[in-house]
Amino acid sequence: MGKLDGKVALITGIGSGIGRAAAQLFCEAGATVFGVDHNSDLGASVAEDLESWGDRFHFHPADLSQERDCIQVVEECQRLCDGRRPVGDPRIDILYNNAGISIIAPFTETDSATLTKIMAVNFQAVYLLCQQVLPIMQAQGSGVIINTASELAIVAQPLYAAYCASKGAVLSLTRALALEYAQDNIRINALCPGPVDTPMLQQEFEQAESPTQARSAGIETIPIGRLGYPEEIAQVALYLASDAPALLHGASLVVDGGKTIL
Ligand code: NAD
């Protein structure tokens, strides 16, 4: 018996890092996973890794910075699931908004095109996907939404103004939706990872003069003395997606090795 037996999960950003680990973990837990990423090569390689799960994993390429793609993703997921469910019962049980990008730049050098891009991927896609999926969950009488914010939605870091703002918006949206849908048996929570060893974080270190020093300095800010592993965030997402945390609603779950309490 898996924690997600028979559930359909739509997970974004499955090509790499946390999303890739989550796609694997959710499949193992019994879910049918509809994985989305704008990088088709990465998506194909995840599909290859998860081949042993047969038709429990499906990859759908989409650029979530585009409204049209956000709408198509949900339609496609429903169409796919329709064929495997009793007629008229195309469910989406879990929406895990994980895709994101980071931008490091001085505030005055972060132009409006950059701001538009980061808001489109980190916030607007979350907004639009929730907007598409919530009526489906309402109609089926249940659901779980996990929105990825960040510890940087709660604490700040220089050179991350646009990123912090985008993740703060995700947190506020999550709380607002949690209240609006509190009576609908749909659990809506935000996941706030601290520094996790993924290609995104590695790229950030590589922008520094000395990536090795930047990595060590980053680790020094974490009380447990190491970066998180993608699987450790995916495990918390799995817990949130399962039936176990029935009372967790509108929460911001910080998973950061103690960084924000320092
Ligand atoms: P990652 O870069 O390893 O993976 C992100 C995935 O999202 C990639 O596969 C990428 O192709 C995909 N993606 C990016 N833009 C997209 C778009 N427009 N459409 C569709 N897919 C797109 O990053 P990660 O570290 O695994 O981050 C996952 C989430 O966790 C992000 O929302 C990130 O902001 C958040 N987060 C990460 C850290 C960290 O330290 N790694 C910390 C806090 C929050």
mmCIF file of C-alpha atoms and ligand atoms in Angstrom:
data_model
loop_
_atom_site.group_PDB
_atom_site.id
_atom_site.type_symbol
_atom_site.label_atom_id
_atom_site.label_comp_id
_atom_site.label_asym_id
_atom_site.label_seq_id
_atom_site.Cartn_x
_atom_site.Cartn_y
_atom_site.Cartn_z
ATOM 1 C CA MET A 1 0.000 0.000 0.000
ATOM 2 C CA GLY A 2 1.485 3.332 -1.056
ATOM 3 C CA LYS A 3 0.587 6.654 0.503
ATOM 4 C CA LEU A 4 -0.779 7.891 -2.840
ATOM 5 C CA ASP A 5 -2.344 4.728 -4.278
ATOM 6 C CA GLY A 6 -4.779 5.566 -7.070
ATOM 7 C CA LYS A 7 -4.163 9.329 -6.919
ATOM 8 C CA VAL A 8 -3.394 11.530 -9.915
ATOM 9 C CA ALA A 9 -0.669 14.116 -9.276
ATOM 10 C CA LEU A 10 0.250 17.016 -11.542
ATOM 11 C CA ILE A 11 3.819 18.085 -10.720
ATOM 12 C CA THR A 12 5.591 20.991 -12.437
ATOM 13 C CA GLY A 13 9.331 21.355 -13.000
ATOM 14 C CA ILE A 14 10.033 17.595 -12.943
ATOM 15 C CA GLY A 15 13.124 17.881 -15.171
ATOM 16 C CA SER A 16 15.608 18.510 -12.424
ATOM 17 C CA GLY A 17 16.313 18.949 -8.716
ATOM 18 C CA ILE A 18 13.381 18.739 -6.301
ATOM 19 C CA GLY A 19 10.719 18.101 -8.960
ATOM 20 C CA ARG A 20 12.652 15.177 -10.401
ATOM 21 C CA ALA A 21 12.984 13.602 -6.948
ATOM 22 C CA ALA A 22 9.271 14.206 -6.296
ATOM 23 C CA ALA A 23 8.185 12.579 -9.579
ATOM 24 C CA GLN A 24 10.062 9.431 -8.579
ATOM 25 C CA LEU A 25 8.824 9.425 -4.992
ATOM 26 C CA PHE A 26 5.180 10.055 -5.932
ATOM 27 C CA CYS A 27 5.288 7.201 -8.489
ATOM 28 C CA GLU A 28 6.790 4.895 -5.852
ATOM 29 C CA ALA A 29 3.999 5.931 -3.477
ATOM 30 C CA GLY A 30 1.380 4.714 -5.962
ATOM 31 C CA ALA A 31 0.373 7.907 -7.776
ATOM 32 C CA THR A 32 -0.050 8.402 -11.488
ATOM 33 C CA VAL A 33 2.210 11.374 -12.129
ATOM 34 C CA PHE A 34 1.654 13.912 -14.885
ATOM 35 C CA GLY A 35 5.011 15.692 -14.982
ATOM 36 C CA VAL A 36 5.519 19.061 -16.663
ATOM 37 C CA ASP A 37 8.700 20.859 -17.702
ATOM 38 C CA HIS A 38 9.738 23.283 -20.431
ATOM 39 C CA ASN A 39 12.943 21.343 -21.038
ATOM 40 C CA SER A 40 11.960 18.393 -23.242
ATOM 41 C CA ASP A 41 15.354 16.696 -23.013
ATOM 42 C CA LEU A 42 15.224 16.695 -19.216
ATOM 43 C CA GLY A 43 11.606 15.525 -19.289
ATOM 44 C CA ALA A 44 12.496 12.669 -21.636
ATOM 45 C CA SER A 45 15.362 11.586 -19.396
ATOM 46 C CA VAL A 46 13.040 11.525 -16.349
ATOM 47 C CA ALA A 47 10.546 9.465 -18.362
ATOM 48 C CA GLU A 48 13.373 7.039 -19.174
ATOM 49 C CA ASP A 49 14.386 6.809 -15.487
ATOM 50 C CA LEU A 50 10.797 6.103 -14.498
ATOM 51 C CA GLU A 51 10.124 3.624 -17.306
ATOM 52 C CA SER A 52 9.756 0.799 -14.797
ATOM 53 C CA TRP A 53 6.572 2.455 -13.491
ATOM 54 C CA GLY A 54 4.944 1.902 -16.896
ATOM 55 C CA ASP A 55 2.080 4.270 -17.594
ATOM 56 C CA ARG A 56 2.221 5.717 -14.080
ATOM 57 C CA PHE A 57 4.471 8.533 -15.345
ATOM 58 C CA HIS A 58 3.627 10.884 -18.211
ATOM 59 C CA PHE A 59 5.738 13.800 -19.371
ATOM 60 C CA HIS A 60 4.154 16.891 -20.879
ATOM 61 C CA PRO A 61 6.428 19.663 -22.243
ATOM 62 C CA ALA A 62 5.134 23.158 -21.501
ATOM 63 C CA ASP A 63 6.493 26.619 -20.858
ATOM 64 C CA LEU A 64 4.606 27.652 -17.739
ATOM 65 C CA SER A 65 5.544 31.297 -18.198
ATOM 66 C CA GLN A 66 2.860 31.255 -20.925
ATOM 67 C CA GLU A 67 -0.818 31.403 -19.924
ATOM 68 C CA ARG A 68 -1.833 29.222 -22.870
ATOM 69 C CA ASP A 69 0.527 26.446 -21.755
ATOM 70 C CA CYS A 70 -0.803 26.545 -18.170
ATOM 71 C CA ILE A 71 -4.337 26.002 -19.469
ATOM 72 C CA GLN A 72 -3.296 23.256 -21.900
ATOM 73 C CA VAL A 73 -1.370 21.383 -19.201
ATOM 74 C CA VAL A 74 -4.491 20.942 -17.087
ATOM 75 C CA GLU A 75 -6.670 20.033 -20.092
ATOM 76 C CA GLU A 76 -4.104 17.460 -21.208
ATOM 77 C CA CYS A 77 -3.794 15.964 -17.717
ATOM 78 C CA GLN A 78 -7.576 15.612 -17.507
ATOM 79 C CA ARG A 79 -7.790 14.110 -20.984
ATOM 80 C CA LEU A 80 -5.146 11.547 -20.106
ATOM 81 C CA CYS A 81 -6.741 10.621 -16.815
ATOM 82 C CA ASP A 82 -10.210 10.478 -18.317
ATOM 83 C CA GLY A 83 -9.322 7.315 -20.202
ATOM 84 C CA ARG A 84 -8.246 5.551 -17.019
ATOM 85 C CA ARG A 85 -11.175 6.501 -14.792
ATOM 86 C CA PRO A 86 -14.880 5.836 -14.887
ATOM 87 C CA VAL A 87 -16.425 8.060 -17.580
ATOM 88 C CA GLY A 88 -17.006 11.589 -16.330
ATOM 89 C CA ASP A 89 -14.515 11.285 -13.448
ATOM 90 C CA PRO A 90 -11.321 12.910 -14.729
ATOM 91 C CA ARG A 91 -9.608 13.675 -11.412
ATOM 92 C CA ILE A 92 -6.613 15.705 -10.449
ATOM 93 C CA ASP A 93 -6.036 14.806 -6.798
ATOM 94 C CA ILE A 94 -2.759 16.633 -6.241
ATOM 95 C CA LEU A 95 -1.303 19.790 -7.770
ATOM 96 C CA TYR A 96 2.332 20.294 -6.791
ATOM 97 C CA ASN A 97 3.536 23.641 -8.129
ATOM 98 C CA ASN A 98 7.295 23.181 -8.004
ATOM 99 C CA ALA A 99 8.755 24.793 -11.166
ATOM 100 C CA GLY A 100 10.735 27.923 -10.498
ATOM 101 C CA ILE A 101 13.683 30.040 -11.547
ATOM 102 C CA SER A 102 16.058 32.245 -9.588
ATOM 103 C CA ILE A 103 17.725 35.463 -10.588
ATOM 104 C CA ILE A 104 20.589 37.072 -8.704
ATOM 105 C CA ALA A 105 21.138 40.746 -9.486
ATOM 106 C CA PRO A 106 21.403 44.126 -7.781
ATOM 107 C CA PHE A 107 17.947 45.645 -7.427
ATOM 108 C CA THR A 108 18.606 48.612 -9.739
ATOM 109 C CA GLU A 109 19.872 46.238 -12.440
ATOM 110 C CA THR A 110 16.781 44.033 -12.346
ATOM 111 C CA ASP A 111 14.850 45.421 -15.301
ATOM 112 C CA SER A 112 11.153 44.958 -15.975
ATOM 113 C CA ALA A 113 11.736 42.156 -18.502
ATOM 114 C CA THR A 114 13.585 40.165 -15.830
ATOM 115 C CA LEU A 115 10.891 40.915 -13.265
ATOM 116 C CA THR A 116 8.165 39.867 -15.714
ATOM 117 C CA LYS A 117 9.938 36.585 -16.394
ATOM 118 C CA ILE A 118 10.504 35.615 -12.779
ATOM 119 C CA MET A 119 6.958 36.593 -11.791
ATOM 120 C CA ALA A 120 5.549 34.627 -14.742
ATOM 121 C CA VAL A 121 7.277 31.366 -13.796
ATOM 122 C CA ASN A 122 7.373 31.610 -10.002
ATOM 123 C CA PHE A 123 4.019 33.274 -9.342
ATOM 124 C CA GLN A 124 1.707 33.629 -12.355
ATOM 125 C CA ALA A 125 1.982 29.937 -13.292
ATOM 126 C CA VAL A 126 1.067 28.969 -9.721
ATOM 127 C CA TYR A 127 -1.898 31.362 -9.851
ATOM 128 C CA LEU A 128 -3.148 30.091 -13.209
ATOM 129 C CA LEU A 129 -2.696 26.404 -12.429
ATOM 130 C CA CYS A 130 -4.552 26.809 -9.120
ATOM 131 C CA GLN A 131 -7.297 28.641 -11.036
ATOM 132 C CA GLN A 132 -7.617 25.745 -13.507
ATOM 133 C CA VAL A 133 -7.418 22.949 -10.972
ATOM 134 C CA LEU A 134 -9.514 24.241 -8.054
ATOM 135 C CA PRO A 135 -12.887 23.894 -9.860
ATOM 136 C CA ILE A 136 -11.947 20.296 -10.744
ATOM 137 C CA MET A 137 -11.100 19.568 -7.102
ATOM 138 C CA GLN A 138 -14.303 21.278 -5.962
ATOM 139 C CA ALA A 139 -16.335 19.113 -8.331
ATOM 140 C CA GLN A 140 -14.655 15.905 -7.132
ATOM 141 C CA GLY A 141 -15.012 16.966 -3.476
ATOM 142 C CA SER A 142 -11.340 16.730 -2.484
ATOM 143 C CA GLY A 143 -7.804 17.704 -3.380
ATOM 144 C CA VAL A 144 -4.369 18.805 -2.247
ATOM 145 C CA ILE A 145 -2.364 21.763 -3.509
ATOM 146 C CA ILE A 146 1.286 22.304 -2.635
ATOM 147 C CA ASN A 147 2.778 25.615 -3.737
ATOM 148 C CA THR A 148 6.534 26.040 -3.653
ATOM 149 C CA ALA A 149 7.628 29.270 -2.026
ATOM 150 C CA SER A 150 11.026 29.505 -0.328
ATOM 151 C CA GLU A 151 12.669 30.437 2.948
ATOM 152 C CA LEU A 152 13.298 33.682 0.997
ATOM 153 C CA ALA A 153 9.562 34.366 1.158
ATOM 154 C CA ILE A 154 10.071 34.754 4.914
ATOM 155 C CA VAL A 155 13.600 36.060 5.383
ATOM 156 C CA ALA A 156 15.550 38.223 2.932
ATOM 157 C CA GLN A 157 18.854 38.055 1.080
ATOM 158 C CA PRO A 158 20.653 40.818 -0.829
ATOM 159 C CA LEU A 159 20.564 40.512 -4.656
ATOM 160 C CA TYR A 160 17.401 38.397 -4.510
ATOM 161 C CA ALA A 161 14.735 41.166 -4.425
ATOM 162 C CA ALA A 162 12.747 39.920 -7.442
ATOM 163 C CA TYR A 163 12.996 36.279 -6.342
ATOM 164 C CA CYS A 164 11.958 37.149 -2.755
ATOM 165 C CA ALA A 165 8.993 39.156 -4.067
ATOM 166 C CA SER A 166 7.854 36.326 -6.363
ATOM 167 C CA LYS A 167 8.004 33.785 -3.540
ATOM 168 C CA GLY A 168 6.324 36.156 -1.073
ATOM 169 C CA ALA A 169 3.477 36.429 -3.577
ATOM 170 C CA VAL A 170 3.183 32.623 -3.668
ATOM 171 C CA LEU A 171 2.909 32.553 0.118
ATOM 172 C CA SER A 172 0.182 35.217 0.194
ATOM 173 C CA LEU A 173 -1.742 33.543 -2.618
ATOM 174 C CA THR A 174 -1.566 30.210 -0.795
ATOM 175 C CA ARG A 175 -3.018 31.709 2.385
ATOM 176 C CA ALA A 176 -5.766 33.529 0.490
ATOM 177 C CA LEU A 177 -6.779 30.358 -1.388
ATOM 178 C CA ALA A 178 -6.608 28.263 1.779
ATOM 179 C CA LEU A 179 -9.233 30.558 3.308
ATOM 180 C CA GLU A 180 -11.392 30.810 0.209
ATOM 181 C CA TYR A 181 -11.518 27.011 -0.207
ATOM 182 C CA ALA A 182 -11.458 26.040 3.477
ATOM 183 C CA GLN A 183 -14.916 24.421 3.272
ATOM 184 C CA ASP A 184 -14.177 22.374 0.145
ATOM 185 C CA ASN A 185 -12.046 19.548 1.550
ATOM 186 C CA ILE A 186 -9.072 20.873 -0.452
ATOM 187 C CA ARG A 187 -5.864 21.229 1.560
ATOM 188 C CA ILE A 188 -3.680 24.085 0.324
ATOM 189 C CA ASN A 189 -0.212 24.651 1.779
ATOM 190 C CA ALA A 190 3.090 26.278 0.895
ATOM 191 C CA LEU A 191 6.423 24.505 1.020
ATOM 192 C CA CYS A 192 9.396 26.741 1.832
ATOM 193 C CA PRO A 193 12.710 25.009 1.149
ATOM 194 C CA GLY A 194 16.006 26.408 2.385
ATOM 195 C CA PRO A 195 19.191 25.904 0.342
ATOM 196 C CA VAL A 196 18.955 22.577 -1.478
ATOM 197 C CA ASP A 197 21.716 21.037 -3.565
ATOM 198 C CA THR A 198 20.136 21.246 -7.025
ATOM 199 C CA PRO A 199 21.217 22.622 -10.424
ATOM 200 C CA MET A 200 19.448 25.894 -9.515
ATOM 201 C CA LEU A 201 21.569 26.456 -6.420
ATOM 202 C CA GLN A 202 24.729 25.264 -8.165
ATOM 203 C CA GLN A 203 24.128 27.862 -10.910
ATOM 204 C CA GLU A 204 23.794 30.524 -8.237
ATOM 205 C CA PHE A 205 27.141 29.517 -6.678
ATOM 206 C CA GLU A 206 28.737 29.582 -10.120
ATOM 207 C CA GLN A 207 27.888 33.250 -10.518
ATOM 208 C CA ALA A 208 30.226 34.074 -7.634
ATOM 209 C CA GLU A 209 33.904 34.841 -8.156
ATOM 210 C CA SER A 210 34.745 31.666 -6.281
ATOM 211 C CA PRO A 211 31.927 29.088 -6.492
ATOM 212 C CA THR A 212 33.656 26.873 -3.927
ATOM 213 C CA GLN A 213 33.835 29.725 -1.410
ATOM 214 C CA ALA A 214 30.241 30.707 -2.151
ATOM 215 C CA ARG A 215 29.162 27.132 -1.461
ATOM 216 C CA SER A 216 31.067 27.018 1.859
ATOM 217 C CA ALA A 217 29.674 30.417 2.870
ATOM 218 C CA GLY A 218 26.179 29.179 2.016
ATOM 219 C CA ILE A 219 26.628 26.061 4.141
ATOM 220 C CA GLU A 220 27.837 28.178 7.084
ATOM 221 C CA THR A 221 24.397 29.812 7.251
ATOM 222 C CA ILE A 222 22.721 26.447 7.860
ATOM 223 C CA PRO A 223 22.738 25.226 11.483
ATOM 224 C CA ILE A 224 22.788 21.513 10.548
ATOM 225 C CA GLY A 225 25.978 22.192 8.570
ATOM 226 C CA ARG A 226 24.965 20.997 5.133
ATOM 227 C CA LEU A 227 22.720 21.735 2.176
ATOM 228 C CA GLY A 228 19.431 19.890 1.820
ATOM 229 C CA TYR A 229 19.061 17.036 -0.660
ATOM 230 C CA PRO A 230 16.259 17.248 -3.252
ATOM 231 C CA GLU A 231 14.789 13.985 -1.895
ATOM 232 C CA GLU A 232 14.398 15.568 1.554
ATOM 233 C CA ILE A 233 12.101 18.266 0.173
ATOM 234 C CA ALA A 234 10.271 15.721 -1.983
ATOM 235 C CA GLN A 235 9.619 13.624 1.157
ATOM 236 C CA VAL A 236 7.927 16.596 2.822
ATOM 237 C CA ALA A 237 5.891 17.211 -0.350
ATOM 238 C CA LEU A 238 4.854 13.549 -0.256
ATOM 239 C CA TYR A 239 3.741 13.953 3.350
ATOM 240 C CA LEU A 240 1.727 17.061 2.430
ATOM 241 C CA ALA A 241 0.179 15.213 -0.525
ATOM 242 C CA SER A 242 -0.805 12.198 1.585
ATOM 243 C CA ASP A 243 -3.913 11.927 3.738
ATOM 244 C CA ALA A 244 -1.859 12.156 6.958
ATOM 245 C CA PRO A 245 -1.703 15.917 7.666
ATOM 246 C CA ALA A 246 -5.465 16.490 7.711
ATOM 247 C CA LEU A 247 -5.195 19.651 9.819
ATOM 248 C CA LEU A 248 -2.379 21.283 7.854
ATOM 249 C CA HIS A 249 -4.106 24.012 5.881
ATOM 250 C CA GLY A 250 -2.790 27.411 4.831
ATOM 251 C CA ALA A 251 0.555 26.565 6.435
ATOM 252 C CA SER A 252 4.038 27.592 5.315
ATOM 253 C CA LEU A 253 6.198 24.573 5.945
ATOM 254 C CA VAL A 254 9.821 25.698 6.255
ATOM 255 C CA VAL A 255 12.275 22.904 5.445
ATOM 256 C CA ASP A 256 15.702 24.469 5.765
ATOM 257 C CA GLY A 257 17.978 22.711 8.249
ATOM 258 C CA GLY A 258 17.318 25.530 10.716
ATOM 259 C CA LYS A 259 18.524 28.394 8.494
ATOM 260 C CA THR A 260 15.649 30.745 9.266
ATOM 261 C CA ILE A 261 15.988 30.368 13.054
ATOM 262 C CA LEU A 262 19.638 31.452 13.083
HETATM 263 P P1 NAD B 1 15.917 23.285 -10.634
HETATM 264 O O1 NAD B 1 16.393 24.400 -11.477
HETATM 265 O O2 NAD B 1 16.828 22.162 -10.340
HETATM 266 O O3 NAD B 1 14.569 22.679 -11.254
HETATM 267 C C1 NAD B 1 13.538 23.517 -11.690
HETATM 268 C C2 NAD B 1 12.808 22.848 -12.846
HETATM 269 O O4 NAD B 1 11.785 23.762 -13.296
HETATM 270 C C3 NAD B 1 13.723 22.574 -14.040
HETATM 271 O O5 NAD B 1 13.550 21.251 -14.492
HETATM 272 C C4 NAD B 1 13.275 23.598 -15.085
HETATM 273 O O6 NAD B 1 13.463 23.144 -16.411
HETATM 274 C C5 NAD B 1 11.803 23.796 -14.722
HETATM 275 N N1 NAD B 1 11.297 25.067 -15.224
HETATM 276 C C6 NAD B 1 11.882 26.296 -15.130
HETATM 277 N N2 NAD B 1 11.177 27.213 -15.809
HETATM 278 C C7 NAD B 1 10.101 26.573 -16.334
HETATM 279 C C8 NAD B 1 9.010 26.988 -17.151
HETATM 280 N N3 NAD B 1 8.908 28.240 -17.614
HETATM 281 N N4 NAD B 1 8.087 26.052 -17.509
HETATM 282 C C9 NAD B 1 8.206 24.770 -17.096
HETATM 283 N N5 NAD B 1 9.229 24.315 -16.348
HETATM 284 C C10 NAD B 1 10.166 25.209 -15.963
HETATM 285 O O7 NAD B 1 15.370 23.950 -9.286
HETATM 286 P P2 NAD B 1 15.100 23.338 -7.828
HETATM 287 O O8 NAD B 1 16.187 23.808 -6.968
HETATM 288 O O9 NAD B 1 14.754 21.912 -7.896
HETATM 289 O O10 NAD B 1 13.821 24.231 -7.437
HETATM 290 C C11 NAD B 1 12.497 23.725 -7.384
HETATM 291 C C12 NAD B 1 11.644 24.753 -6.680
HETATM 292 O O11 NAD B 1 12.121 24.937 -5.341
HETATM 293 C C13 NAD B 1 11.663 26.153 -7.316
HETATM 294 O O12 NAD B 1 10.376 26.725 -7.244
HETATM 295 C C14 NAD B 1 12.635 26.926 -6.447
HETATM 296 O O13 NAD B 1 12.407 28.308 -6.472
HETATM 297 C C15 NAD B 1 12.336 26.311 -5.102
HETATM 298 N N6 NAD B 1 13.432 26.466 -4.130
HETATM 299 C C16 NAD B 1 14.656 25.933 -4.362
HETATM 300 C C17 NAD B 1 15.676 26.131 -3.436
HETATM 301 C C18 NAD B 1 17.047 25.570 -3.633
HETATM 302 O O14 NAD B 1 17.947 25.913 -2.862
HETATM 303 N N7 NAD B 1 17.294 24.716 -4.596
HETATM 304 C C19 NAD B 1 15.415 26.870 -2.274
HETATM 305 C C20 NAD B 1 14.150 27.397 -2.071
HETATM 306 C C21 NAD B 1 13.148 27.194 -3.010
#
